[in-house]
Short mmCIF file of C-alpha atoms in Angstrom, two decimals:
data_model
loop_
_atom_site.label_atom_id
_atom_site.label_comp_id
_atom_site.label_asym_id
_atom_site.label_seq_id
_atom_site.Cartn_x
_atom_site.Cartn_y
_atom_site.Cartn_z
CA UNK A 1 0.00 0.00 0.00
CA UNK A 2 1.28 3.49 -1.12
CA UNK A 3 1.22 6.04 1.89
CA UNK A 4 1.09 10.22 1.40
CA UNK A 5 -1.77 12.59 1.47
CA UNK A 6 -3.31 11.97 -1.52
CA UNK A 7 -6.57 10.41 -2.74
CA UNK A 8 -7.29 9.86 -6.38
CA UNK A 9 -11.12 10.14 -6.91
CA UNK A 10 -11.80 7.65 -9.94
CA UNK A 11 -15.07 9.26 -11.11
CA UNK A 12 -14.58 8.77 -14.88
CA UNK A 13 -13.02 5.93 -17.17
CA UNK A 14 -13.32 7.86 -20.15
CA UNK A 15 -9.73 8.12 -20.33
CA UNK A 16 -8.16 5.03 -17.74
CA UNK A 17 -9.16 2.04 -16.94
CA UNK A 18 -10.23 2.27 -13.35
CA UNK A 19 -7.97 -0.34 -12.51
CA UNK A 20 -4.98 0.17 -14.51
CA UNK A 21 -5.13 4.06 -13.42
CA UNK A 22 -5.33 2.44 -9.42
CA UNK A 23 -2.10 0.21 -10.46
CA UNK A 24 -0.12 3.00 -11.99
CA UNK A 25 -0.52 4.98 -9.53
CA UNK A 26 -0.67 3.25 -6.49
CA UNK A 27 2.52 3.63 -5.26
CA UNK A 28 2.39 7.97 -4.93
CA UNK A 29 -1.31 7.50 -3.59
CA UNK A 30 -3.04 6.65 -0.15
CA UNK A 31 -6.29 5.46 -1.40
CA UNK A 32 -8.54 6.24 -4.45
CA UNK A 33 -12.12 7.25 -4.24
CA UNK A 34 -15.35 6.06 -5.95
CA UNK A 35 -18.15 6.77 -6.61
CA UNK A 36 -22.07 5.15 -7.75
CA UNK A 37 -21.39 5.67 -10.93
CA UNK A 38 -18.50 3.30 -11.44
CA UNK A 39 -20.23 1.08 -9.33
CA UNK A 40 -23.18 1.09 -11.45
CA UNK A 41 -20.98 0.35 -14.42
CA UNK A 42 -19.15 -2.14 -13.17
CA UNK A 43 -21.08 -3.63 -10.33
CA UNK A 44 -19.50 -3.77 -6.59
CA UNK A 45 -17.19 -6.18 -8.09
CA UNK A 46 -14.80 -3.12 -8.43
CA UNK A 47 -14.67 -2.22 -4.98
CA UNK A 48 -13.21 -5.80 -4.70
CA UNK A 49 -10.46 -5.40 -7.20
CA UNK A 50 -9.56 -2.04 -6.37
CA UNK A 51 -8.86 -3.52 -3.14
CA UNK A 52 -6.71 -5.34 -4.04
CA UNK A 53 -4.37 -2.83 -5.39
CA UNK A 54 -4.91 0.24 -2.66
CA UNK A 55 -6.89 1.26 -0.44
CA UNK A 56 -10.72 2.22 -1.34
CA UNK A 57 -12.71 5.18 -0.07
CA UNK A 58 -16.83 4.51 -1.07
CA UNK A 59 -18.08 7.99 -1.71
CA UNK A 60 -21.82 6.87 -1.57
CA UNK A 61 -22.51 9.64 0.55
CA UNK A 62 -25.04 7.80 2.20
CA UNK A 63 -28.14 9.73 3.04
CA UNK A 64 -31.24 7.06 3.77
CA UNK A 65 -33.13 5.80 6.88
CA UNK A 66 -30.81 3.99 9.55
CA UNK A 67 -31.82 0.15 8.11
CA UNK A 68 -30.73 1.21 4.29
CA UNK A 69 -27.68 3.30 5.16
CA UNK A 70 -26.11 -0.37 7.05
CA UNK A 71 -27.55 -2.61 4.53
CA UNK A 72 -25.48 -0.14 2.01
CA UNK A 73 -22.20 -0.53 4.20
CA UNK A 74 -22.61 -3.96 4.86
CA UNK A 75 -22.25 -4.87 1.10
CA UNK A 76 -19.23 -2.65 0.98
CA UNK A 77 -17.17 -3.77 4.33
CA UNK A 78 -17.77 -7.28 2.67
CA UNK A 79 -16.25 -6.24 -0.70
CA UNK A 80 -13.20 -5.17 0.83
CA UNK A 81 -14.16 -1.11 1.13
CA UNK A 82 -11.33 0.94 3.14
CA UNK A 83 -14.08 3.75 3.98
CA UNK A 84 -17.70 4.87 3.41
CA UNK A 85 -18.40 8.60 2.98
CA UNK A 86 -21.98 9.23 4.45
CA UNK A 87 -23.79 12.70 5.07
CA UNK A 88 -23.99 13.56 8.93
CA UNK A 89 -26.83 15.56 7.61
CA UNK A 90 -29.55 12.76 8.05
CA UNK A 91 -28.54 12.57 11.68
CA UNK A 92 -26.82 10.21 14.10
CA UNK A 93 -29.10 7.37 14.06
CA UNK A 94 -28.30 6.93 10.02
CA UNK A 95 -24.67 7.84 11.12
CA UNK A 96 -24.48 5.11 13.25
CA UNK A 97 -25.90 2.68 10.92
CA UNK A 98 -23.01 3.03 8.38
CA UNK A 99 -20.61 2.63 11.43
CA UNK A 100 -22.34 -0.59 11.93
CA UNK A 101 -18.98 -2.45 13.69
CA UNK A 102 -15.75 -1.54 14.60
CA UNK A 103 -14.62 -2.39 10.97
CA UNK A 104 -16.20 0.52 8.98
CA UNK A 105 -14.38 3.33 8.61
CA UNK A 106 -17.12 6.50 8.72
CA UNK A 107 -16.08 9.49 6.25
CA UNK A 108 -18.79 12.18 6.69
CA UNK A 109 -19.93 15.02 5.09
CA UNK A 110 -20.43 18.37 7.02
CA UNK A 111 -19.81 20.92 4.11
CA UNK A 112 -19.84 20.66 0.44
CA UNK A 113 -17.71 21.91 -2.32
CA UNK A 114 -20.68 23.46 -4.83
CA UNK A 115 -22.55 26.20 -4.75
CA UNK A 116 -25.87 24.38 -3.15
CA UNK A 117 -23.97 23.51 -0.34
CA UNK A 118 -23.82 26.75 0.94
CA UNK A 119 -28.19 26.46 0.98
CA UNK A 120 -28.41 24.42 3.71
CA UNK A 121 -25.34 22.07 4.59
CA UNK A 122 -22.28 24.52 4.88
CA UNK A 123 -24.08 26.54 7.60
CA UNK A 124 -24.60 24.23 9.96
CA UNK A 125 -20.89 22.78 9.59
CA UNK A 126 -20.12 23.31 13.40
CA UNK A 127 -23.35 20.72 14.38
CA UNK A 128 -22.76 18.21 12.10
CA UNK A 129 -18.91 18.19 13.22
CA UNK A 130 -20.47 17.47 16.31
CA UNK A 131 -22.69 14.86 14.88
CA UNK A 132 -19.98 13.21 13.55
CA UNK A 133 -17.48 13.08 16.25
CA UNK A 134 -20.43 11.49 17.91
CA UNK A 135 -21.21 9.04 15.93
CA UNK A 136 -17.45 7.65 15.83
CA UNK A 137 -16.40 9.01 12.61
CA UNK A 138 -12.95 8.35 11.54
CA UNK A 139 -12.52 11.27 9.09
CA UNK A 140 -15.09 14.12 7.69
CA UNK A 141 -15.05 15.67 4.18
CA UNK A 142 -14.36 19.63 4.02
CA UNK A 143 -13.19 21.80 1.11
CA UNK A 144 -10.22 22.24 0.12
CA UNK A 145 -11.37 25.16 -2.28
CA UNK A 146 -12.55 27.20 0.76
CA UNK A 147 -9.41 27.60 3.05
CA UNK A 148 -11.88 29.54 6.22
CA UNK A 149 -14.03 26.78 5.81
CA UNK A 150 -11.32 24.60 6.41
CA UNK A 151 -9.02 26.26 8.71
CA UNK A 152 -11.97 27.10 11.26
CA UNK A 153 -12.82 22.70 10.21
CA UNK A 154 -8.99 22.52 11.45
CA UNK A 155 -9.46 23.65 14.83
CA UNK A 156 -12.05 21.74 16.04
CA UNK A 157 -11.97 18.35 14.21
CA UNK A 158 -9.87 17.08 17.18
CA UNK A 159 -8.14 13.10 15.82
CA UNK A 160 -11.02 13.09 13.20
CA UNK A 161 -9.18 13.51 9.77
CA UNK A 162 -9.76 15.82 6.97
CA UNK A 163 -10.27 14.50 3.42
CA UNK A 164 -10.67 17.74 1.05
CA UNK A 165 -12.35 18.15 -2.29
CA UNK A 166 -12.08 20.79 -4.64
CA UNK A 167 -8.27 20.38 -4.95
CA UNK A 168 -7.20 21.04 -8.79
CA UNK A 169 -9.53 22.14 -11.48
CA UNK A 170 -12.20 22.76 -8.58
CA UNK A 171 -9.56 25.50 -7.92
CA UNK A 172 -7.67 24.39 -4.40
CA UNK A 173 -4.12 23.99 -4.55
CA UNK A 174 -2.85 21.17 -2.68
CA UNK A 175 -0.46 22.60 -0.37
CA UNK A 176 -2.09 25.24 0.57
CA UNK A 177 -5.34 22.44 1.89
CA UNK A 178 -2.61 20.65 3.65
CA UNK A 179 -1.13 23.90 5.14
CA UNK A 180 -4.56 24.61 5.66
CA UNK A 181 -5.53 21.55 7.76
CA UNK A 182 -6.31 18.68 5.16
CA UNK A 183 -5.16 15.16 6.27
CA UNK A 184 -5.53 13.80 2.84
CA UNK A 185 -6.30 15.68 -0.61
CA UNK A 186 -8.70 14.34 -3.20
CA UNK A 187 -7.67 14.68 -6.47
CA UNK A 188 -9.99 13.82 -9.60
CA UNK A 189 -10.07 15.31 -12.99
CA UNK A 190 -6.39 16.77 -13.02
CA UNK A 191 -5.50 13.23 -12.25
CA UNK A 192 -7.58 11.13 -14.26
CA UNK A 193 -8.46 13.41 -17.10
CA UNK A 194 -4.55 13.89 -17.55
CA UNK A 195 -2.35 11.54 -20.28
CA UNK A 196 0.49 11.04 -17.64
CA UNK A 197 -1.57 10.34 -14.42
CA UNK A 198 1.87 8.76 -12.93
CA UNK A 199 3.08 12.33 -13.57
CA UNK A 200 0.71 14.28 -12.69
CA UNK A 201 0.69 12.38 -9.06
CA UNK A 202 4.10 12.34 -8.32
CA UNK A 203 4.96 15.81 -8.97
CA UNK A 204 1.96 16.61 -6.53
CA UNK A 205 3.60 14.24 -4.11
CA UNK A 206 6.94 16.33 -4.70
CA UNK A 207 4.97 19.33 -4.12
CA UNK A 208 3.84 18.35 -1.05
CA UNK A 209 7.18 17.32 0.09
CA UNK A 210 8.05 18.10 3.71
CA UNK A 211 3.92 18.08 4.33
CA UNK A 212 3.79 14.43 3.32
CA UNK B 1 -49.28 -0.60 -16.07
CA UNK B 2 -51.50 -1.00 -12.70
CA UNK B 3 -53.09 2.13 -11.59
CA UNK B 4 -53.84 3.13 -8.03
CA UNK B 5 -52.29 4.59 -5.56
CA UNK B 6 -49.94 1.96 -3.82
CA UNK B 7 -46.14 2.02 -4.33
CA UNK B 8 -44.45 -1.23 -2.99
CA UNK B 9 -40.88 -0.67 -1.86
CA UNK B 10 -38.49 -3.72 -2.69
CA UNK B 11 -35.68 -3.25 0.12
CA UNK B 12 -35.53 -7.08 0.68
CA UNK B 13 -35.27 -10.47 -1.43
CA UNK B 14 -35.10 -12.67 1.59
CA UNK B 15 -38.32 -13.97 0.88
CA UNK B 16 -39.34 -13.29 -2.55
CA UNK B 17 -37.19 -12.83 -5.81
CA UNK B 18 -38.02 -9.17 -6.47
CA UNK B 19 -38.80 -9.93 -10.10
CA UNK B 20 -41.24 -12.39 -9.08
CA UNK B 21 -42.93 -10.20 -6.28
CA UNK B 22 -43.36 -7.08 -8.80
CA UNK B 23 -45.13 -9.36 -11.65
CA UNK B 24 -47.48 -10.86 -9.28
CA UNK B 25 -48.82 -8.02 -7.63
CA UNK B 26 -48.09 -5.23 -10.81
CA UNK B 27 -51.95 -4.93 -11.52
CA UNK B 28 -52.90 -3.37 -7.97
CA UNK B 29 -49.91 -1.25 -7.57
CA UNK B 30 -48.85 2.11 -9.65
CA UNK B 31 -44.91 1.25 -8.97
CA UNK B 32 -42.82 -0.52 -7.14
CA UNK B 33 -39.46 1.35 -5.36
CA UNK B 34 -35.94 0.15 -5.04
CA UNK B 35 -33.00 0.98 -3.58
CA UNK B 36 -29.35 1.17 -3.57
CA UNK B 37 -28.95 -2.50 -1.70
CA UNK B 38 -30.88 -4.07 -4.50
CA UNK B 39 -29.48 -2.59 -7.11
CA UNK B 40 -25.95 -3.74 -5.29
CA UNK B 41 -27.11 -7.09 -5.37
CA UNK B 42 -28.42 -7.60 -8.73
CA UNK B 43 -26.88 -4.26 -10.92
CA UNK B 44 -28.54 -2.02 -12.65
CA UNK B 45 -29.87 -4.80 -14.85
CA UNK B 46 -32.86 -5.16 -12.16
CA UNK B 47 -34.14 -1.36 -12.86
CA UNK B 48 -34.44 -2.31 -16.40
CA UNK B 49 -35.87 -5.70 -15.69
CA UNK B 50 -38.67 -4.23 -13.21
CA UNK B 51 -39.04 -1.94 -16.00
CA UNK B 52 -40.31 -3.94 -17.97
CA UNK B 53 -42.94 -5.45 -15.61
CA UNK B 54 -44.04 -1.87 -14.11
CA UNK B 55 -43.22 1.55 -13.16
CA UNK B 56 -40.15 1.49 -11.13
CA UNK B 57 -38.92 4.53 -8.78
CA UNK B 58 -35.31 4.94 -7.96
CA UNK B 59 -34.93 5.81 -4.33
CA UNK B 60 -31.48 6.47 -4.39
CA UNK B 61 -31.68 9.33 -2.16
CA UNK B 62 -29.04 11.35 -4.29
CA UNK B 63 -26.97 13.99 -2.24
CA UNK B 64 -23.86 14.60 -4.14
CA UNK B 65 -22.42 17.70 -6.28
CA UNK B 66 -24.70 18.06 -9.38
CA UNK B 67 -21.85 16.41 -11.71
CA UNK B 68 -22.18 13.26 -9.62
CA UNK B 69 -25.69 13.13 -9.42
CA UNK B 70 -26.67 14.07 -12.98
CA UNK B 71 -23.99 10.92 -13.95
CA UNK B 72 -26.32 8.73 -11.77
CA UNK B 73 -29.32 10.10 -12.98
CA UNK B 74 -28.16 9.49 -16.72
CA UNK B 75 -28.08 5.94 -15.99
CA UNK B 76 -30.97 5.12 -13.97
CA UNK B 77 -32.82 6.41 -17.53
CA UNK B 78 -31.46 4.92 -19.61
CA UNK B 79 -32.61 1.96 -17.80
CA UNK B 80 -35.42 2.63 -18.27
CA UNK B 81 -36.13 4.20 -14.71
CA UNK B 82 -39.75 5.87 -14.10
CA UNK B 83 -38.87 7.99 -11.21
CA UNK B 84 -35.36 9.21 -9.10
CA UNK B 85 -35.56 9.94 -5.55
CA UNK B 86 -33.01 12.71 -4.47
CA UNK B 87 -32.75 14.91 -1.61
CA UNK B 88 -33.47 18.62 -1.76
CA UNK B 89 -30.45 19.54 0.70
CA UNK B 90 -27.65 19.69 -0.99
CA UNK B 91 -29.57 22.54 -3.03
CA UNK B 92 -30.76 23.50 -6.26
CA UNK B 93 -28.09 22.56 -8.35
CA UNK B 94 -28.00 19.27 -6.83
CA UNK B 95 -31.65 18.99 -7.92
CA UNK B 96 -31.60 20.42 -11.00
CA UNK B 97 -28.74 17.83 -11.80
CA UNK B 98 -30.91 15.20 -11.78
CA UNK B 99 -33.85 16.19 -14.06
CA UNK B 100 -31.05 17.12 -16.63
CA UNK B 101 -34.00 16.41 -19.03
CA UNK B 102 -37.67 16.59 -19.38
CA UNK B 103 -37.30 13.00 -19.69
CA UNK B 104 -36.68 12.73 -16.07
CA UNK B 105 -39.47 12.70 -12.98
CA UNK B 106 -37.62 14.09 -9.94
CA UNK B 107 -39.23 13.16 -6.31
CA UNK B 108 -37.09 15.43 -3.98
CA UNK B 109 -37.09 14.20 -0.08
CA UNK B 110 -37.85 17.28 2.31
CA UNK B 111 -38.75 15.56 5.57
CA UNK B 112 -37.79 11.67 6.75
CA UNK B 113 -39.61 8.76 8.68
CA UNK B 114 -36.43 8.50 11.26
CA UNK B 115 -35.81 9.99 14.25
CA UNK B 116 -32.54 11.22 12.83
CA UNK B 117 -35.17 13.10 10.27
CA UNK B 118 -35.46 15.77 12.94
CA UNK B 119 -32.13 16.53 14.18
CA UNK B 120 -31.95 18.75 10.68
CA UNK B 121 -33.92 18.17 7.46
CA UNK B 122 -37.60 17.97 8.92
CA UNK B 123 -37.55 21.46 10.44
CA UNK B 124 -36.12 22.82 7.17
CA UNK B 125 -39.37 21.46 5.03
CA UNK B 126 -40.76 24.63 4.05
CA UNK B 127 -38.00 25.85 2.40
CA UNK B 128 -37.10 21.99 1.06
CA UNK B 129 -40.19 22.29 -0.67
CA UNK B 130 -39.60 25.51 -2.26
CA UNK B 131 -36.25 24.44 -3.91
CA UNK B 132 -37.95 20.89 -4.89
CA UNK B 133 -40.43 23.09 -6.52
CA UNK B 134 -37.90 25.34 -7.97
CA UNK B 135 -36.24 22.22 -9.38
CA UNK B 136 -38.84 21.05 -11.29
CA UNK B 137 -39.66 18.18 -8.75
CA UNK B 138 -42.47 15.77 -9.95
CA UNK B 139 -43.20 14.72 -6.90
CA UNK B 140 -42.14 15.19 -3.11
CA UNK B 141 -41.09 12.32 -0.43
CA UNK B 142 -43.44 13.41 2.67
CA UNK B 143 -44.06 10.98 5.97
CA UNK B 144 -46.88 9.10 6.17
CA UNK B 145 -46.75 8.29 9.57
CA UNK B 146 -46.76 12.11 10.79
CA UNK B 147 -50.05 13.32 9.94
CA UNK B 148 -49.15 16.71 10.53
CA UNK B 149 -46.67 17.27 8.58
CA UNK B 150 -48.48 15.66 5.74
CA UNK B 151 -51.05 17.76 6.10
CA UNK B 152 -49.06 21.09 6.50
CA UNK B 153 -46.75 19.50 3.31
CA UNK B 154 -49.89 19.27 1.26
CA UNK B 155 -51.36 22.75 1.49
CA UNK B 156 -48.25 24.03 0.13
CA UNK B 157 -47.38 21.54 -2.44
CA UNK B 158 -49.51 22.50 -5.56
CA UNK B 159 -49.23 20.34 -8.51
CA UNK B 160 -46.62 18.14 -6.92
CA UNK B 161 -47.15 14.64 -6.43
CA UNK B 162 -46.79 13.54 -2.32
CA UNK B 163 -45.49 9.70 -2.14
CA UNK B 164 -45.82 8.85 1.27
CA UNK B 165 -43.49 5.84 3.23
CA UNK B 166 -43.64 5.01 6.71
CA UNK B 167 -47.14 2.84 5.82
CA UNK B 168 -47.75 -0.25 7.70
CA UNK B 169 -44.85 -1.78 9.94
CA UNK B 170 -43.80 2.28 10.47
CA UNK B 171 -46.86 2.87 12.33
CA UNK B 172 -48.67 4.80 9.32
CA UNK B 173 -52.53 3.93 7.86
CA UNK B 174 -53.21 3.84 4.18
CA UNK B 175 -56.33 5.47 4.14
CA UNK B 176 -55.37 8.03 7.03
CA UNK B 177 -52.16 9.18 5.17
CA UNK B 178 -54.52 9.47 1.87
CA UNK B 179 -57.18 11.61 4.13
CA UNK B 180 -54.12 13.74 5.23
CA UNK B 181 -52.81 14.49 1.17
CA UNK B 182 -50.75 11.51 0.36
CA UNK B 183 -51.31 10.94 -3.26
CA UNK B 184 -49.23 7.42 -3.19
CA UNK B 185 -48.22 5.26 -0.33
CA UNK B 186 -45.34 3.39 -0.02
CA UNK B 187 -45.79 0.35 1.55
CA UNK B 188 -42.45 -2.03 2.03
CA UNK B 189 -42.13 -5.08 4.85
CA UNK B 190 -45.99 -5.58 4.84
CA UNK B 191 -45.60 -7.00 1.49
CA UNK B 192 -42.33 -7.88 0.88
CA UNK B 193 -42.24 -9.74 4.52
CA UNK B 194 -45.92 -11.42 3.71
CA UNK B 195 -46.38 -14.79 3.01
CA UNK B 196 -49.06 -13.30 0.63
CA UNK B 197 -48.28 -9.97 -0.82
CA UNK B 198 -51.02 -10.04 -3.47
CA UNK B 199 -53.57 -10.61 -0.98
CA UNK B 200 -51.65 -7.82 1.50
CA UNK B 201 -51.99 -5.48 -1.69
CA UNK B 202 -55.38 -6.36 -2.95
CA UNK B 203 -56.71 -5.75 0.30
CA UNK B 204 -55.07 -2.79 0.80
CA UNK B 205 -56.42 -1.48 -2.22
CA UNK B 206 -60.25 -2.38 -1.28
CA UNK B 207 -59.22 -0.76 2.22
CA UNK B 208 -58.50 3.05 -0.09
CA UNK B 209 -61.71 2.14 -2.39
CA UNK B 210 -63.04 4.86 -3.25
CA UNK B 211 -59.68 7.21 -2.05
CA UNK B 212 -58.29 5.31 -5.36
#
């Protein structure tokens, strides 16, 4: 398993082969990202073979009832899934659910990287922090394209860690996330819309250099 | 295609193929629902199998950036999809995502069945409603176990279609959560769970009689 700060989010195969763009990279990377609509082209059989290359980080973002949110993570802890991103906005009881056993790894959502977010989700950041500290989350999702969001994230995430969107074409620059308080950095289009991925990722590793 | 007024969620094939459980009760019913856990299970082959058999809504519960959720949305139609379910939180562009074409019937959720419902989308409703109508919502997801917000949802929900869950096992009445503005129902583990769904259905139906 690579190690590092950065996440590859595999949202598009126009261009790679999910899996051959995991293998090449693999090595600059700690863990790619996917989403439903891989899964839906390929079935939850990928989560299983991406597994077996790196680590995998489910970005369902879960947002159902308490019974379908762990019925959801249950099919993805057995196919080998790393994490599951799920929206603290639905409340604890449907938090809790994904977090079904000590196995799951709980990603959740307080803020949101487009412009809707700011309608309802962004402002009400500081609860659903809360919310999912509560719930035993192991990381939340905040953007890295919105460095007060983030910094003001920072300071009261306590050991939960920061996985940040928006980094690259969405605009946020990597070190300045990480300087910012990002744990990890999720990388999509500049990565896998790119002809030298393997390029493209180790530079940014470079980049990141003492911050790695 | 069945007419009526009864939606029967598919969450669970434990004791009937879903395939088998939609063709034998498809002439009482106006659509059947599944979800994510299904769809894990089978593919996205089932949406276009169901499809075939009767009107099948999509209860994916979509909350990610409109990119993401218009991807999703692409291929849920051209399965052959009647209906997506996605949630009116993550704003307008989120929505608006998803019915990416006339083609598409968009049932926006602005209040849940769960207790976790409360802690911060169900006090939000009014204004949920108001970007689901902005969107170009079809239809709204509204609980049919809490008759007062039901009620309260249907005053202000004009042309919009109200599907109701929370029937049966959640504590809600068919005929009370018509009374109260639900223009479908959504019944799930009374008929999925029966020994007899068609005669769970067909009953059900007599019970609504002239409601239908």
């Amino acid at each position: 398993m690579g190690e590092g700060k950065i996440v590859v989010a595999i949202d598009s195969e126009l261009k790679h082969n999910a899996v051959d763009l995991a293998r090449s990279v693999s090595d600059y990377i700690y863990a790619v990202k996917v989403n439903w609509p891989l899964i839906l082209e390929r079935g939850i059989g990928i989560v299983k073979e991406l597994s077996s290359i790196t680590r995998v980080i489910c970005d369902l973002k879960l947002a159902d009832i308490p019974n379908t949110n762990r019925l959801i993570a249950e099919k993805i802890i057995s196919a080998g899934g790393f994490a599951i991103i799920a929206h603290a906005f639905c409340g604890m009881d449907s938090l809790k659910a994904v977090k079904f056993t000590e196995k799951v790894r709980l990603i959740s959502v307080i803020a949101m990287t487009h412009p809707g977010g700011d309608e309802y989700i962004n402002g009400h950041w500081e609860k659903l922090l809360k919310t999912a500290t509560e719930a035993g989350s192991y990381g939340i999702i905040a953007p890295g394209n919105n460095p007060v969001i983030l910094s003001r994230v920072k300071k009261s995430a306590g050991e939960l860690k920061i996985f940040s969107p928006g980094i690259g074409t969405q605009g946020g620059d990597p070190v300045t996330a990480i300087k910012n308080g990002a744990d990890f950095i999720i990388v999509g289009r500049t990565v896998y819309d790119s002809d030298d991925p393997v390029s493209v990722v180790s530079e940014m590793r470079s980049r990141i250099g003492s911050y790695d």
